[in-house]
Amino acid sequence: MKVVVVNETREHERRVALVPELVGRLTGAGLEVVVESGAGRAARFPDSAYEDAGARIASTDVLDGADVVLSVQPLEPSRMAQLSNGAMTVSFLPATQELDVVRAARDASVTSFSVELVPRISRAQSMDALTSQALVAGYRAVLIAAERLPRFFPLSMTAAGTVPPAEVLVLGAGVAGLQAIATARRLGARVAAYDVRAAAAEEIRSLGAQFVDLELPSLEGSGGYAREMTEERAQLQRDLLAPHVSASDVVITTAAVPGRAAPLLVERAAVEAMRPGSVVVDLAAESGGNVEGSQPGLEHEVGEALLIGGRNVPSQLPVHASRLYAANLVNLLLLMTSDGKVTPDFDDEIVDAACVTHDGTVRLETVREALGEGS
C-alpha cells in the first residue's frame, strides 16, 4: 500500500508528518512510502534524506493512487476530493472547526483520522500527538518569555551586586505546563504554578516549584483534563490568582482542552498590575485564550507588561516537533497494519475513537450536529 507524506500548505506550519529516520519502520512493514518533494524542507529534512531512508520522492500527482496520506494539518477540501474511494488520512483534524474538510472527506468516502481524538489510555501513549506537541510548546514558551524579559532568569551574585531570580508563574500543570516549569527551573527562575486539579500539586512540587494553593475544591476530570467550572467559581479563581499574577515577572498560561474554548484565567487588570517589562505568554490563545485580550500570533503591551499570544508554537521548533509527531503517526499507522496492508479495526478502541469519517459517513455525533445532519 502507498503511504504519502504531503507538503504542508497552511501558513506558519513548518512541521512534517514523517521524518527520514522513521521511514524504515513503514517500509519494513511492507508499505511503500512516497514523500512530496520539499515536504520536509521547513523542518530541515531534505528530499535526499528521505531517499536514503528508502522513500520515493514525487513532485507531481503525489496523491494519485494514495492509500494513506499523512500530514500535520488536515488536507484542504480540494485535495481531499482528489483521493480515491476508501483512502485514509491521518492528521490533526479539529473536526467541529474544519467542517469543510470533514464534508469533503465524507463525500469522497475517505476514512479520516484525527490525532486529537486518540484516547488518553496507557496503550495509546506512543500515539498521543497532543501530549508530544504540548511538550514542545511548554519548552518553547519559556524560551520566548526569557528572550522578551528585560531581566535575568537566574540568581546572579557578582562583585557589582546580587541579581535576584525572575519570578515565574505557570498556570496549568498538564504536559505543557510541567515542561514550562522544568525549563524555567533549569534557567534558574523561581517558579510557582497552579492547576485546578489537586493531584497536580505533587507533580509541581516534584519539579522544584511552589504549588499555588487557592483553597478551592479540586476539579478532576476524565482523560487527565480538568472538569468545566461554573462562572462563579471561575471568577473567584481569577480574583484569587490576580495577586500572584501581578507579583510575577513572567506568567505562562497553558490551560486548554481540545474541542472546548480555553478557560479565562487572567483578567486584564491583573496584567496591568504587573511590573514594567513583565511578560505573559498565553499558549491557549488559539482556542480563545487564558488571558483577557490575548490573540494568536500577536504581542502587545497591556499596561507596561508584554502579552504574547501563542500561534502554532510547536511549529517554531520543527525538527523535534516533527520527530515526535512522526513517531505518534507511525505508531498509530502500524497499529492498523498487517501483512503490508493498512486495515482499520473498529473493534479497537483507539482506532474507533480517532476516526472522524468512514465509508461516506461522519462517525462523530457532535460533528454531524454541526453539519446539520442530526443523529
Short mmCIF file of C-alpha atoms in Angstrom, two decimals, residues 119-249:
data_model
loop_
_atom_site.label_atom_id
_atom_site.label_comp_id
_atom_site.label_asym_id
_atom_site.label_seq_id
_atom_site.Cartn_x
_atom_site.Cartn_y
_atom_site.Cartn_z
CA PRO A 119 -7.82 8.33 23.73
CA ARG A 120 -5.60 9.03 26.73
CA ILE A 121 -5.07 5.44 27.78
CA SER A 122 -1.79 3.70 28.56
CA ARG A 123 -1.84 1.63 25.36
CA ALA A 124 -2.11 4.79 23.25
CA GLN A 125 0.61 6.87 24.90
CA SER A 126 3.02 6.35 21.99
CA MET A 127 0.33 7.70 19.62
CA ASP A 128 -0.65 10.75 21.68
CA ALA A 129 0.27 13.70 19.47
CA LEU A 130 -1.41 16.24 21.74
CA THR A 131 0.99 15.27 24.51
CA SER A 132 4.11 15.23 22.34
CA GLN A 133 3.36 18.64 20.86
CA ALA A 134 2.39 20.11 24.24
CA LEU A 135 5.83 19.09 25.46
CA VAL A 136 7.39 21.20 22.68
CA ALA A 137 5.06 24.13 23.31
CA GLY A 138 5.79 24.27 27.04
CA TYR A 139 9.53 24.34 26.43
CA ARG A 140 9.28 26.95 23.70
CA ALA A 141 7.02 29.23 25.78
CA VAL A 142 9.74 29.67 28.38
CA LEU A 143 12.34 30.48 25.74
CA ILE A 144 10.01 33.12 24.28
CA ALA A 145 9.49 34.65 27.71
CA ALA A 146 13.20 34.60 28.55
CA GLU A 147 14.04 36.31 25.28
CA ARG A 148 11.49 39.08 25.82
CA LEU A 149 12.06 39.64 29.54
CA PRO A 150 14.49 42.54 30.07
CA ARG A 151 15.94 40.83 33.15
CA PHE A 152 17.88 37.70 34.04
CA PHE A 153 16.11 34.44 34.84
CA PRO A 154 18.76 33.06 37.28
CA LEU A 155 20.11 34.39 40.54
CA SER A 156 23.49 36.00 39.91
CA MET A 157 25.88 37.09 42.66
CA THR A 158 28.52 39.43 41.31
CA ALA A 159 31.03 41.97 42.57
CA ALA A 160 28.64 44.62 41.32
CA GLY A 161 25.77 43.27 43.39
CA THR A 162 23.22 40.47 43.50
CA VAL A 163 20.70 39.95 40.72
CA PRO A 164 17.59 38.22 42.09
CA PRO A 165 15.99 35.38 40.12
CA ALA A 166 12.95 36.02 37.96
CA GLU A 167 9.57 35.09 39.43
CA VAL A 168 7.75 32.78 37.01
CA LEU A 169 4.13 31.71 37.39
CA VAL A 170 2.79 28.80 35.31
CA LEU A 171 -0.97 28.35 35.09
CA GLY A 172 -2.00 24.83 34.15
CA ALA A 173 0.11 21.80 35.02
CA GLY A 174 -0.61 19.46 32.16
CA VAL A 175 2.19 18.33 29.87
CA ALA A 176 2.89 21.84 28.54
CA GLY A 177 2.77 23.38 31.99
CA LEU A 178 5.06 20.81 33.57
CA GLN A 179 7.56 21.21 30.76
CA ALA A 180 7.40 25.00 31.20
CA ILE A 181 8.07 24.59 34.93
CA ALA A 182 11.03 22.31 34.31
CA THR A 183 12.51 24.60 31.67
CA ALA A 184 12.11 27.76 33.75
CA ARG A 185 13.73 25.99 36.69
CA ARG A 186 16.66 24.90 34.51
CA LEU A 187 17.12 28.54 33.52
CA GLY A 188 17.33 29.45 37.20
CA ALA A 189 13.99 31.15 37.79
CA ARG A 190 11.96 30.88 40.98
CA VAL A 191 8.79 29.11 39.82
CA ALA A 192 5.28 28.80 41.17
CA ALA A 193 2.40 27.02 39.45
CA TYR A 194 -1.33 26.48 39.76
CA ASP A 195 -3.74 23.86 38.49
CA VAL A 196 -7.39 23.22 39.31
CA ARG A 197 -6.57 19.53 39.88
CA ALA A 198 -5.30 18.81 43.36
CA ALA A 199 -3.37 15.82 42.02
CA ALA A 200 -1.13 18.23 40.09
CA ALA A 201 0.31 19.68 43.30
CA GLU A 202 2.65 16.74 43.84
CA GLU A 203 3.91 16.89 40.25
CA ILE A 204 4.53 20.63 40.53
CA ARG A 205 6.49 20.24 43.77
CA SER A 206 8.48 17.32 42.35
CA LEU A 207 9.92 19.73 39.77
CA GLY A 208 11.07 22.14 42.46
CA ALA A 209 8.26 24.67 42.02
CA GLN A 210 5.88 26.05 44.59
CA PHE A 211 2.23 25.00 44.30
CA VAL A 212 -0.16 27.93 44.48
CA ASP A 213 -2.98 26.74 46.72
CA LEU A 214 -6.09 28.87 46.32
CA GLU A 215 -8.00 26.59 48.74
CA LEU A 216 -10.65 25.85 46.12
CA PRO A 217 -12.25 22.42 45.52
CA SER A 218 -10.36 20.23 43.04
CA LEU A 219 -11.83 19.79 39.56
CA GLU A 220 -10.52 16.40 38.44
CA GLY A 221 -11.94 15.37 35.04
CA SER A 222 -11.59 12.47 32.65
CA GLY A 223 -8.65 11.78 30.37
CA GLY A 224 -6.28 13.84 32.52
CA TYR A 225 -8.18 17.07 31.84
CA ALA A 226 -9.94 19.31 34.32
CA ARG A 227 -13.70 19.45 34.63
CA GLU A 228 -15.51 22.57 33.45
CA MET A 229 -16.34 25.01 36.23
CA THR A 230 -19.21 27.38 36.90
CA GLU A 231 -18.75 31.03 36.06
CA GLU A 232 -18.99 31.88 39.76
CA ARG A 233 -16.09 29.53 40.53
CA ALA A 234 -14.15 30.85 37.52
CA GLN A 235 -14.47 34.45 38.68
CA LEU A 236 -13.42 33.58 42.22
CA GLN A 237 -10.39 31.76 40.80
CA ARG A 238 -9.42 34.78 38.68
CA ASP A 239 -9.73 37.06 41.71
CA LEU A 240 -7.55 34.78 43.84
CA LEU A 241 -4.94 34.39 41.08
CA ALA A 242 -4.67 38.14 40.41
CA PRO A 243 -2.17 38.97 43.20
CA HIS A 244 0.03 36.04 42.17
CA VAL A 245 -0.03 37.27 38.56
CA SER A 246 0.84 40.85 39.47
CA ALA A 247 3.76 39.69 41.64
CA SER A 248 5.35 37.70 38.79
CA ASP A 249 7.92 38.72 36.19
#
